[in-house]
mmCIF file of C-alpha atoms in Angstrom:
data_model
loop_
_atom_site.group_PDB
_atom_site.id
_atom_site.type_symbol
_atom_site.label_atom_id
_atom_site.label_comp_id
_atom_site.label_asym_id
_atom_site.label_seq_id
_atom_site.Cartn_x
_atom_site.Cartn_y
_atom_site.Cartn_z
ATOM 1 C CA MET A 1 -10.107 -1.804 -15.794
ATOM 2 C CA ILE A 2 -6.881 -3.651 -15.113
ATOM 3 C CA TYR A 3 -6.582 -3.976 -11.344
ATOM 4 C CA LEU A 4 -2.984 -4.177 -10.130
ATOM 5 C CA ASP A 5 -3.440 -3.037 -6.540
ATOM 6 C CA SER A 6 -4.048 -6.317 -4.728
ATOM 7 C CA ALA A 7 -1.526 -5.485 -2.004
ATOM 8 C CA ALA A 8 -3.963 -2.765 -0.875
ATOM 9 C CA THR A 9 -7.058 -4.933 -1.104
ATOM 10 C CA SER A 10 -8.295 -7.802 -3.210
ATOM 11 C CA PHE A 11 -10.632 -6.770 -5.983
ATOM 12 C CA TYR A 12 -10.942 -10.162 -7.651
ATOM 13 C CA ARG A 13 -12.459 -12.802 -5.373
ATOM 14 C CA PRO A 14 -14.016 -16.207 -5.927
ATOM 15 C CA PRO A 15 -17.786 -15.821 -6.388
ATOM 16 C CA GLU A 16 -18.361 -18.003 -3.335
ATOM 17 C CA VAL A 17 -17.246 -15.116 -1.103
ATOM 18 C CA ALA A 18 -19.982 -12.706 -2.167
ATOM 19 C CA GLU A 19 -22.531 -15.521 -2.210
ATOM 20 C CA ALA A 20 -21.628 -16.440 1.367
ATOM 21 C CA VAL A 21 -22.040 -12.821 2.518
ATOM 22 C CA VAL A 22 -25.468 -12.540 0.884
ATOM 23 C CA ARG A 23 -26.631 -15.814 2.439
ATOM 24 C CA ALA A 24 -25.351 -14.695 5.819
ATOM 25 C CA MET A 25 -27.183 -11.394 5.648
ATOM 26 C CA LYS A 26 -30.406 -13.254 4.932
ATOM 27 C CA SER A 27 -30.036 -15.970 7.544
ATOM 28 C CA MET A 28 -27.643 -15.150 10.375
ATOM 29 C CA GLY A 29 -28.264 -13.699 13.830
ATOM 30 C CA ASN A 30 -25.867 -12.712 16.616
ATOM 31 C CA SER A 31 -23.377 -15.366 17.693
ATOM 32 C CA GLY A 32 -23.452 -16.199 21.392
ATOM 33 C CA ARG A 33 -26.549 -14.109 22.030
ATOM 34 C CA GLY A 34 -29.213 -16.768 21.773
ATOM 35 C CA VAL A 35 -30.029 -20.442 21.389
ATOM 36 C CA HIS A 36 -32.249 -20.001 18.352
ATOM 37 C CA GLY A 37 -31.352 -21.126 14.858
ATOM 38 C CA ALA A 38 -30.155 -17.779 13.495
ATOM 39 C CA SER A 39 -27.757 -17.267 16.409
ATOM 40 C CA LEU A 40 -26.458 -20.837 16.322
ATOM 41 C CA ARG A 41 -25.966 -20.651 12.561
ATOM 42 C CA THR A 42 -23.691 -17.644 13.038
ATOM 43 C CA ALA A 43 -21.768 -19.306 15.861
ATOM 44 C CA ARG A 44 -21.104 -22.364 13.703
ATOM 45 C CA THR A 45 -19.943 -20.229 10.757
ATOM 46 C CA ILE A 46 -17.532 -18.284 12.950
ATOM 47 C CA TYR A 47 -16.215 -21.477 14.528
ATOM 48 C CA ARG A 48 -15.606 -23.044 11.112
ATOM 49 C CA ALA A 49 -13.629 -19.960 10.096
ATOM 50 C CA ARG A 50 -11.541 -20.234 13.264
ATOM 51 C CA CYS A 51 -10.815 -23.880 12.451
ATOM 52 C CA LEU A 52 -9.712 -23.031 8.907
ATOM 53 C CA LEU A 53 -7.384 -20.308 10.183
ATOM 54 C CA ALA A 54 -5.880 -22.686 12.746
ATOM 55 C CA GLU A 55 -5.300 -25.146 9.908
ATOM 56 C CA LEU A 56 -3.763 -22.539 7.608
ATOM 57 C CA PHE A 57 -1.417 -21.066 10.224
ATOM 58 C CA HIS A 58 -0.804 -24.209 12.299
ATOM 59 C CA GLY A 59 -2.010 -22.396 15.388
ATOM 60 C CA ASP A 60 -2.846 -23.756 18.827
ATOM 61 C CA GLY A 61 -6.504 -24.366 18.022
ATOM 62 C CA PRO A 62 -9.572 -22.489 16.829
ATOM 63 C CA GLU A 63 -10.244 -20.877 20.201
ATOM 64 C CA GLN A 64 -6.859 -19.111 20.041
ATOM 65 C CA THR A 65 -7.971 -16.950 17.096
ATOM 66 C CA ALA A 66 -9.895 -13.759 17.865
ATOM 67 C CA PHE A 67 -11.547 -11.796 15.068
ATOM 68 C CA THR A 68 -10.951 -8.090 14.492
ATOM 69 C CA ALA A 69 -11.815 -5.571 11.794
ATOM 70 C CA ASN A 70 -8.384 -5.628 10.118
ATOM 71 C CA SER A 71 -4.637 -5.928 10.688
ATOM 72 C CA THR A 72 -4.501 -2.460 12.189
ATOM 73 C CA GLU A 73 -6.819 -3.458 15.023
ATOM 74 C CA SER A 74 -4.964 -6.743 15.483
ATOM 75 C CA LEU A 75 -1.582 -5.027 15.666
ATOM 76 C CA ASN A 76 -2.854 -2.413 18.093
ATOM 77 C CA LEU A 77 -4.126 -5.288 20.207
ATOM 78 C CA ALA A 78 -0.734 -6.972 20.108
ATOM 79 C CA VAL A 79 1.378 -3.896 20.783
ATOM 80 C CA LYS A 80 -0.799 -2.368 23.495
ATOM 81 C CA GLY A 81 -1.794 -5.722 24.930
ATOM 82 C CA LEU A 82 1.739 -7.066 25.349
ATOM 83 C CA LEU A 83 3.793 -4.006 26.273
ATOM 84 C CA SER A 84 3.875 -1.991 29.501
ATOM 85 C CA PRO A 85 5.871 1.075 30.553
ATOM 86 C CA GLY A 86 9.477 0.088 31.156
ATOM 87 C CA ASP A 87 9.415 -2.788 28.645
ATOM 88 C CA ARG A 88 11.843 -3.031 25.741
ATOM 89 C CA ALA A 89 10.590 -3.714 22.213
ATOM 90 C CA VAL A 90 12.280 -4.272 18.856
ATOM 91 C CA THR A 91 10.919 -3.621 15.361
ATOM 92 C CA THR A 92 12.224 -2.859 11.853
ATOM 93 C CA VAL A 93 12.266 -0.115 9.235
ATOM 94 C CA LEU A 94 10.186 -2.367 6.978
ATOM 95 C CA GLU A 95 7.066 -1.869 9.079
ATOM 96 C CA HIS A 96 3.716 -0.361 8.162
ATOM 97 C CA ASN A 97 2.324 2.471 10.276
ATOM 98 C CA SER A 98 -0.067 -0.078 11.771
ATOM 99 C CA VAL A 99 2.963 -1.329 13.689
ATOM 100 C CA LEU A 100 4.966 1.869 13.999
ATOM 101 C CA ARG A 101 2.322 4.243 15.320
ATOM 102 C CA PRO A 102 1.160 1.996 18.165
ATOM 103 C CA LEU A 103 4.807 1.425 19.068
ATOM 104 C CA TYR A 104 5.531 5.157 19.026
ATOM 105 C CA GLU A 105 2.511 5.644 21.273
ATOM 106 C CA MET A 106 3.832 3.045 23.703
ATOM 107 C CA GLU A 107 7.262 4.659 23.507
ATOM 108 C CA GLN A 108 5.683 7.881 24.789
ATOM 109 C CA ARG A 109 4.298 5.839 27.695
ATOM 110 C CA GLY A 110 7.734 4.596 28.680
ATOM 111 C CA VAL A 111 8.518 1.639 26.411
ATOM 112 C CA LYS A 112 12.097 1.573 25.095
ATOM 113 C CA LEU A 113 12.006 0.984 21.336
ATOM 114 C CA GLU A 114 14.813 -0.194 19.057
ATOM 115 C CA ILE A 115 14.337 -0.091 15.278
ATOM 116 C CA ILE A 116 16.480 -2.386 13.109
ATOM 117 C CA GLY A 117 17.634 -1.069 9.744
ATOM 118 C CA CYS A 118 18.154 -2.581 6.307
ATOM 119 C CA GLY A 119 20.550 -2.569 3.371
ATOM 120 C CA GLN A 120 20.307 -0.512 0.197
ATOM 121 C CA GLU A 121 17.823 -2.928 -1.374
ATOM 122 C CA GLY A 122 15.586 -2.856 1.665
ATOM 123 C CA VAL A 123 16.641 -6.261 3.005
ATOM 124 C CA LEU A 124 16.543 -6.526 6.792
ATOM 125 C CA ASP A 125 19.851 -6.403 8.677
ATOM 126 C CA TYR A 126 19.614 -9.829 10.310
ATOM 127 C CA GLN A 127 22.866 -9.481 12.192
ATOM 128 C CA ALA A 128 21.614 -6.321 13.901
ATOM 129 C CA MET A 129 18.278 -8.003 14.598
ATOM 130 C CA GLU A 130 19.882 -11.013 16.245
ATOM 131 C CA GLN A 131 22.133 -8.773 18.326
ATOM 132 C CA ALA A 132 19.027 -6.889 19.522
ATOM 133 C CA ILE A 133 17.169 -10.044 20.601
ATOM 134 C CA VAL A 134 18.513 -10.529 24.102
ATOM 135 C CA PRO A 135 17.030 -11.457 27.469
ATOM 136 C CA GLY A 136 15.113 -8.520 28.869
ATOM 137 C CA VAL A 137 13.448 -7.578 25.583
ATOM 138 C CA ARG A 138 9.715 -8.064 25.945
ATOM 139 C CA ALA A 139 8.737 -8.500 22.290
ATOM 140 C CA VAL A 140 9.831 -8.262 18.656
ATOM 141 C CA PHE A 141 7.289 -6.898 16.150
ATOM 142 C CA CYS A 142 8.092 -7.749 12.544
ATOM 143 C CA THR A 143 6.394 -7.829 9.163
ATOM 144 C CA HIS A 144 6.540 -11.030 7.103
ATOM 145 C CA ALA A 145 7.079 -9.092 3.856
ATOM 146 C CA SER A 146 7.503 -5.425 2.996
ATOM 147 C CA ASN A 147 4.429 -3.900 1.381
ATOM 148 C CA VAL A 148 6.750 -1.581 -0.579
ATOM 149 C CA THR A 149 9.430 -3.880 -1.977
ATOM 150 C CA GLY A 150 7.944 -7.330 -1.504
ATOM 151 C CA ASN A 151 11.133 -8.364 0.301
ATOM 152 C CA PRO A 152 10.333 -11.297 2.596
ATOM 153 C CA VAL A 153 11.591 -11.572 6.145
ATOM 154 C CA ASP A 154 12.946 -14.871 7.422
ATOM 155 C CA ILE A 155 10.495 -15.111 10.301
ATOM 156 C CA ARG A 156 11.641 -18.599 11.272
ATOM 157 C CA ARG A 157 15.182 -17.365 11.811
ATOM 158 C CA ILE A 158 13.957 -14.458 13.943
ATOM 159 C CA GLY A 159 11.355 -16.564 15.732
ATOM 160 C CA ARG A 160 13.867 -19.188 16.796
ATOM 161 C CA GLN A 161 16.187 -16.522 18.148
ATOM 162 C CA CYS A 162 13.294 -14.992 20.075
ATOM 163 C CA ARG A 163 12.271 -18.336 21.547
ATOM 164 C CA LYS A 164 15.865 -19.076 22.517
ATOM 165 C CA GLN A 165 16.143 -15.762 24.368
ATOM 166 C CA GLY A 166 12.687 -15.824 25.941
ATOM 167 C CA VAL A 167 11.388 -12.925 23.828
ATOM 168 C CA LEU A 168 7.835 -12.765 22.468
ATOM 169 C CA PHE A 169 7.574 -12.741 18.661
ATOM 170 C CA CYS A 170 4.705 -10.938 16.933
ATOM 171 C CA VAL A 171 4.358 -11.170 13.131
ATOM 172 C CA ASP A 172 2.419 -8.850 10.831
ATOM 173 C CA ALA A 173 1.189 -11.151 8.065
ATOM 174 C CA SER A 174 -0.860 -8.528 6.211
ATOM 175 C CA GLN A 175 0.961 -9.117 2.918
ATOM 176 C CA THR A 176 1.470 -12.867 3.239
ATOM 177 C CA ALA A 177 -1.451 -14.570 4.990
ATOM 178 C CA GLY A 178 -3.076 -16.895 2.497
ATOM 179 C CA ARG A 179 -0.056 -17.157 0.207
ATOM 180 C CA PHE A 180 3.163 -17.705 2.149
ATOM 181 C CA ALA A 181 3.675 -20.746 4.323
ATOM 182 C CA ILE A 182 3.161 -19.731 7.945
ATOM 183 C CA ASP A 183 3.586 -22.269 10.709
ATOM 184 C CA MET A 184 3.193 -20.682 14.127
ATOM 185 C CA GLU A 185 4.769 -23.694 15.814
ATOM 186 C CA ARG A 186 7.839 -24.134 13.616
ATOM 187 C CA ASP A 187 8.304 -20.385 13.110
ATOM 188 C CA CYS A 188 8.093 -19.832 16.896
ATOM 189 C CA ILE A 189 5.397 -17.164 16.492
ATOM 190 C CA ASP A 190 3.643 -16.099 19.667
ATOM 191 C CA VAL A 191 1.185 -13.660 18.092
ATOM 192 C CA LEU A 192 0.159 -13.546 14.434
ATOM 193 C CA CYS A 193 -1.819 -10.605 13.059
ATOM 194 C CA PHE A 194 -3.628 -10.758 9.724
ATOM 195 C CA THR A 195 -6.273 -9.065 7.641
ATOM 196 C CA GLY A 196 -9.022 -10.815 5.715
ATOM 197 C CA HIS A 197 -9.390 -8.517 2.715
ATOM 198 C CA LYS A 198 -6.061 -9.087 0.963
ATOM 199 C CA SER A 199 -4.666 -12.513 0.083
ATOM 200 C CA LEU A 200 -7.263 -14.300 2.222
ATOM 201 C CA LEU A 201 -9.827 -13.001 -0.320
ATOM 202 C CA GLY A 202 -12.417 -12.103 2.312
ATOM 203 C CA PRO A 203 -14.489 -8.934 2.666
ATOM 204 C CA GLN A 204 -13.137 -5.707 4.070
ATOM 205 C CA GLY A 205 -13.796 -5.354 7.771
ATOM 206 C CA THR A 206 -12.409 -8.788 8.614
ATOM 207 C CA GLY A 207 -9.138 -9.717 10.257
ATOM 208 C CA GLY A 208 -7.791 -11.439 13.305
ATOM 209 C CA ILE A 209 -5.111 -12.242 15.808
ATOM 210 C CA CYS A 210 -3.817 -15.742 16.576
ATOM 211 C CA VAL A 211 -2.275 -16.096 20.019
ATOM 212 C CA ARG A 212 -0.130 -18.981 21.224
ATOM 213 C CA ARG A 213 -1.648 -20.801 24.161
ATOM 214 C CA GLY A 214 -0.313 -19.439 27.454
ATOM 215 C CA ILE A 215 0.302 -15.909 26.122
ATOM 216 C CA ALA A 216 -1.936 -13.277 27.695
ATOM 217 C CA VAL A 217 -2.844 -10.227 25.609
ATOM 218 C CA ARG A 218 -4.680 -7.395 27.343
ATOM 219 C CA PRO A 219 -7.910 -6.506 25.496
ATOM 220 C CA LEU A 220 -8.084 -3.266 23.565
ATOM 221 C CA VAL A 221 -11.868 -3.038 23.992
ATOM 222 C CA THR A 222 -14.070 -4.539 26.694
ATOM 223 C CA GLY A 223 -17.791 -5.186 26.748
ATOM 224 C CA GLY A 224 -20.359 -7.827 25.967
ATOM 225 C CA THR A 225 -19.136 -11.301 25.092
ATOM 226 C CA GLY A 226 -22.169 -13.533 25.559
ATOM 227 C CA ILE A 227 -20.524 -15.307 28.511
ATOM 228 C CA ARG A 228 -19.814 -14.375 32.167
ATOM 229 C CA THR A 229 -22.381 -11.591 32.047
ATOM 230 C CA PHE A 230 -22.162 -10.828 35.767
ATOM 231 C CA ASP A 231 -18.365 -10.532 35.900
ATOM 232 C CA ARG A 232 -17.082 -6.979 36.081
ATOM 233 C CA GLN A 233 -13.997 -7.791 34.064
ATOM 234 C CA GLN A 234 -13.557 -9.070 30.533
ATOM 235 C CA PRO A 235 -13.379 -12.889 30.417
ATOM 236 C CA ARG A 236 -9.829 -14.209 30.328
ATOM 237 C CA GLU A 237 -10.628 -17.183 28.103
ATOM 238 C CA MET A 238 -9.810 -16.938 24.420
ATOM 239 C CA PRO A 239 -11.284 -15.886 22.101
ATOM 240 C CA GLU A 240 -13.787 -13.902 24.188
ATOM 241 C CA ALA A 241 -10.901 -12.183 25.996
ATOM 242 C CA LEU A 242 -10.224 -10.187 22.814
ATOM 243 C CA GLU A 243 -13.705 -10.094 21.280
ATOM 244 C CA ALA A 244 -16.068 -7.532 22.813
ATOM 245 C CA GLY A 245 -19.344 -6.762 21.085
ATOM 246 C CA THR A 246 -21.000 -8.204 18.003
ATOM 247 C CA LEU A 247 -18.591 -9.730 15.511
ATOM 248 C CA ASN A 248 -18.804 -9.089 11.786
ATOM 249 C CA GLY A 249 -20.554 -12.398 11.206
ATOM 250 C CA HIS A 250 -21.555 -11.532 7.653
ATOM 251 C CA GLY A 251 -17.977 -10.664 6.763
ATOM 252 C CA ILE A 252 -16.587 -13.729 8.532
ATOM 253 C CA ALA A 253 -18.952 -15.878 6.473
ATOM 254 C CA GLY A 254 -17.314 -14.432 3.371
ATOM 255 C CA LEU A 255 -13.882 -14.940 4.886
ATOM 256 C CA GLU A 256 -14.698 -18.576 5.542
ATOM 257 C CA ALA A 257 -15.535 -18.999 1.866
ATOM 258 C CA GLY A 258 -12.256 -17.340 0.880
ATOM 259 C CA LEU A 259 -10.317 -19.615 3.225
ATOM 260 C CA ARG A 260 -11.945 -22.720 1.775
ATOM 261 C CA TYR A 261 -11.066 -21.585 -1.734
ATOM 262 C CA ILE A 262 -7.426 -20.949 -0.756
ATOM 263 C CA LEU A 263 -7.021 -24.297 0.975
ATOM 264 C CA GLU A 264 -8.635 -26.116 -1.964
ATOM 265 C CA GLN A 265 -6.467 -24.353 -4.552
ATOM 266 C CA GLY A 266 -3.303 -24.518 -2.459
ATOM 267 C CA PRO A 267 -1.679 -21.280 -1.232
ATOM 268 C CA GLU A 268 1.641 -22.221 -2.795
ATOM 269 C CA GLN A 269 0.040 -22.668 -6.216
ATOM 270 C CA LEU A 270 -1.693 -19.288 -6.029
ATOM 271 C CA LEU A 271 1.551 -17.606 -5.011
ATOM 272 C CA LYS A 272 3.431 -19.348 -7.811
ATOM 273 C CA ARG A 273 1.002 -17.910 -10.385
ATOM 274 C CA GLU A 274 1.228 -14.428 -8.886
ATOM 275 C CA ARG A 275 5.029 -14.493 -8.839
ATOM 276 C CA LYS A 276 5.015 -15.581 -12.470
ATOM 277 C CA LEU A 277 2.954 -12.496 -13.350
ATOM 278 C CA ALA A 278 5.275 -10.243 -11.336
ATOM 279 C CA ASP A 279 8.305 -11.716 -13.123
ATOM 280 C CA LEU A 280 6.625 -11.183 -16.493
ATOM 281 C CA PHE A 281 5.972 -7.557 -15.617
ATOM 282 C CA LEU A 282 9.621 -7.081 -14.660
ATOM 283 C CA GLU A 283 10.747 -8.616 -17.947
ATOM 284 C CA GLU A 284 8.398 -6.446 -20.001
ATOM 285 C CA THR A 285 9.431 -3.200 -18.304
ATOM 286 C CA ALA A 286 13.135 -3.712 -17.572
ATOM 287 C CA ASP A 287 14.361 -1.682 -20.571
ATOM 288 C CA ILE A 288 12.063 1.334 -20.183
ATOM 289 C CA PRO A 289 14.338 4.417 -20.144
ATOM 290 C CA GLY A 290 14.849 5.805 -16.653
ATOM 291 C CA ILE A 291 13.007 3.035 -14.854
ATOM 292 C CA ARG A 292 14.191 2.209 -11.357
ATOM 293 C CA PHE A 293 13.001 -0.782 -9.342
ATOM 294 C CA TYR A 294 13.162 -1.184 -5.562
ATOM 295 C CA GLY A 295 13.874 -4.251 -3.486
ATOM 296 C CA ASP A 296 15.953 -7.360 -3.968
ATOM 297 C CA LEU A 297 14.684 -8.598 -7.328
ATOM 298 C CA ARG A 298 16.971 -11.627 -7.165
ATOM 299 C CA ASP A 299 15.106 -13.137 -4.249
ATOM 300 C CA PRO A 300 12.819 -15.901 -5.600
ATOM 301 C CA ASN A 301 10.744 -15.728 -2.412
ATOM 302 C CA ARG A 302 9.561 -12.152 -2.922
ATOM 303 C CA ALA A 303 5.932 -11.214 -2.503
ATOM 304 C CA PRO A 304 4.196 -10.475 -5.853
ATOM 305 C CA VAL A 305 4.832 -6.737 -5.586
ATOM 306 C CA VAL A 306 6.853 -4.447 -7.861
ATOM 307 C CA SER A 307 7.630 -0.873 -6.809
ATOM 308 C CA LEU A 308 9.247 1.475 -9.301
ATOM 309 C CA ASN A 309 9.830 5.024 -10.460
ATOM 310 C CA LEU A 310 10.394 6.640 -13.837
ATOM 311 C CA GLY A 311 13.361 8.942 -13.455
ATOM 312 C CA GLU A 312 12.641 11.720 -10.988
ATOM 313 C CA ARG A 313 8.963 12.012 -11.881
ATOM 314 C CA ASP A 314 6.518 12.051 -8.991
ATOM 315 C CA SER A 315 4.967 8.661 -8.377
ATOM 316 C CA ALA A 316 1.485 10.204 -8.089
ATOM 317 C CA GLU A 317 1.788 11.583 -11.628
ATOM 318 C CA ILE A 318 2.615 8.165 -13.055
ATOM 319 C CA SER A 319 -0.089 6.351 -11.107
ATOM 320 C CA GLY A 320 -2.624 9.048 -11.990
ATOM 321 C CA ARG A 321 -1.886 8.787 -15.703
ATOM 322 C CA LEU A 322 -2.078 4.994 -15.610
ATOM 323 C CA TRP A 323 -5.616 5.310 -14.318
ATOM 324 C CA ALA A 324 -6.789 8.361 -16.289
ATOM 325 C CA GLU A 325 -5.431 7.238 -19.650
ATOM 326 C CA TYR A 326 -5.440 3.436 -19.399
ATOM 327 C CA GLU A 327 -7.745 2.506 -16.486
ATOM 328 C CA ILE A 328 -4.929 0.662 -14.745
ATOM 329 C CA SER A 329 -5.119 0.647 -10.944
ATOM 330 C CA THR A 330 -1.870 0.989 -9.002
ATOM 331 C CA ARG A 331 -0.832 2.715 -5.785
ATOM 332 C CA SER A 332 1.606 5.587 -5.452
ATOM 333 C CA GLY A 333 3.150 7.500 -2.580
ATOM 334 C CA GLY A 334 4.483 6.296 0.751
ATOM 335 C CA HIS A 335 2.296 3.206 1.275
ATOM 336 C CA CYS A 336 2.052 3.935 5.021
ATOM 337 C CA ALA A 337 5.649 2.709 5.361
ATOM 338 C CA PRO A 338 7.670 5.869 6.118
ATOM 339 C CA LEU A 339 10.870 4.267 7.390
ATOM 340 C CA MET A 340 11.088 1.965 4.376
ATOM 341 C CA HIS A 341 10.876 4.929 2.009
ATOM 342 C CA GLU A 342 13.462 6.842 4.005
ATOM 343 C CA ALA A 343 15.778 3.846 3.721
ATOM 344 C CA LEU A 344 15.184 3.624 -0.040
ATOM 345 C CA GLY A 345 15.635 7.380 -0.556
ATOM 346 C CA THR A 346 12.079 7.812 -1.855
ATOM 347 C CA ARG A 347 10.583 9.907 0.933
ATOM 348 C CA GLU A 348 9.673 12.787 -1.406
ATOM 349 C CA GLN A 349 9.033 10.878 -4.617
ATOM 350 C CA GLY A 350 7.283 7.804 -3.276
ATOM 351 C CA THR A 351 7.005 4.823 -5.604
ATOM 352 C CA VAL A 352 4.452 3.371 -7.994
ATOM 353 C CA ARG A 353 3.460 -0.042 -6.705
ATOM 354 C CA PHE A 354 2.099 -2.790 -8.934
ATOM 355 C CA SER A 355 0.731 -5.800 -7.041
ATOM 356 C CA PHE A 356 -0.674 -8.901 -8.646
ATOM 357 C CA SER A 357 -3.500 -11.383 -8.212
ATOM 358 C CA HIS A 358 -3.711 -14.886 -9.644
ATOM 359 C CA TYR A 359 -6.882 -13.632 -11.345
ATOM 360 C CA ASN A 360 -4.813 -11.268 -13.485
ATOM 361 C CA THR A 361 -3.859 -12.489 -16.962
ATOM 362 C CA GLU A 362 -0.607 -12.313 -18.879
ATOM 363 C CA GLN A 363 -2.354 -10.111 -21.444
ATOM 364 C CA GLU A 364 -3.226 -7.615 -18.713
ATOM 365 C CA ILE A 365 0.373 -7.596 -17.557
ATOM 366 C CA ARG A 366 1.647 -6.896 -21.058
ATOM 367 C CA GLU A 367 -0.902 -4.116 -21.502
ATOM 368 C CA ALA A 368 0.168 -2.539 -18.214
ATOM 369 C CA ALA A 369 3.827 -2.751 -19.204
ATOM 370 C CA GLY A 370 3.011 -1.173 -22.568
ATOM 371 C CA ALA A 371 1.137 1.662 -20.880
ATOM 372 C CA LEU A 372 4.035 2.319 -18.549
ATOM 373 C CA ARG A 373 6.396 2.351 -21.518
ATOM 374 C CA GLU A 374 4.250 4.933 -23.337
ATOM 375 C CA ILE A 375 4.163 7.152 -20.266
ATOM 376 C CA GLY A 376 7.920 6.808 -19.888
ATOM 377 C CA GLU A 377 8.456 7.973 -23.433
ATOM 378 C CA THR A 378 6.337 11.123 -23.073
#
């Protein structure tokens, strides 16, 4: 198999990740629910992971990171925990349904929602965004990079405008955490949502939300936290404020191993290798008859994602043949990003998305390009 679907989930991971999960399952108890060795071992593992995330994202400290199951849970926390009926919120057409659906739900509850558009290549309309960020807006919710086109968003530009106008800034880093430089302080990010199973190379079922000190997010779920047992309300202190119930300690142990690997290798070096593979794929496929690429391919800061179509053929047909005939894994369809596809004119056709890992080889990329060429010629 040639796996080119890393934007959906990492398949290739450093062996330390699986080893850490196995060790955890054999040795760890429930964090915060005892003073015995197994419980303390879990607490220390989770704390180390918080520290690594604070280092990676330049957050306000390990206690300001709460763990979740994935970006979807984190984004629901952010949207529903920051907004109230009567508030105004701003988002973009680049967003995943993990942002859009919670916002639509809040819109039904009385939140006024403004959605900023993009140009023909799917690049955000920054002028419209800046005009929308005005006093009285409660929060801006924005992806760091489109999962369809790979187009990056200048979060520092948006963040500074938000801070200037007193607007909260929430970033969906699902496609960038672990690869792109993210500095919550310099980028003026108030809430950062991420998943562990993509570029952070952790297990599925891990994710989190980093909250700037002084920002209060209402919990999505309440329950046991291991502290303040006799209080009727959820503790207000982070991270327990947003962490009810037993955490996925086994998964977080694997995430910690993935974080250590990333920080040792250097996120920028990993991204450089992945972009090189994406560029090679573009070069090898550029002259296939009828091929059409999406996104601003001239942007050197793109995420390592290539979305394409062959003429008017359905994207599911192409992706299905790549797997059935060549054992090449890609993703077709709408990628849970409906407004992006409407903007690109691919609502009915979808696109075939190739996404790359630094574990892929140039030979694999050439084989995938050759397979696509053969399909295009038949």
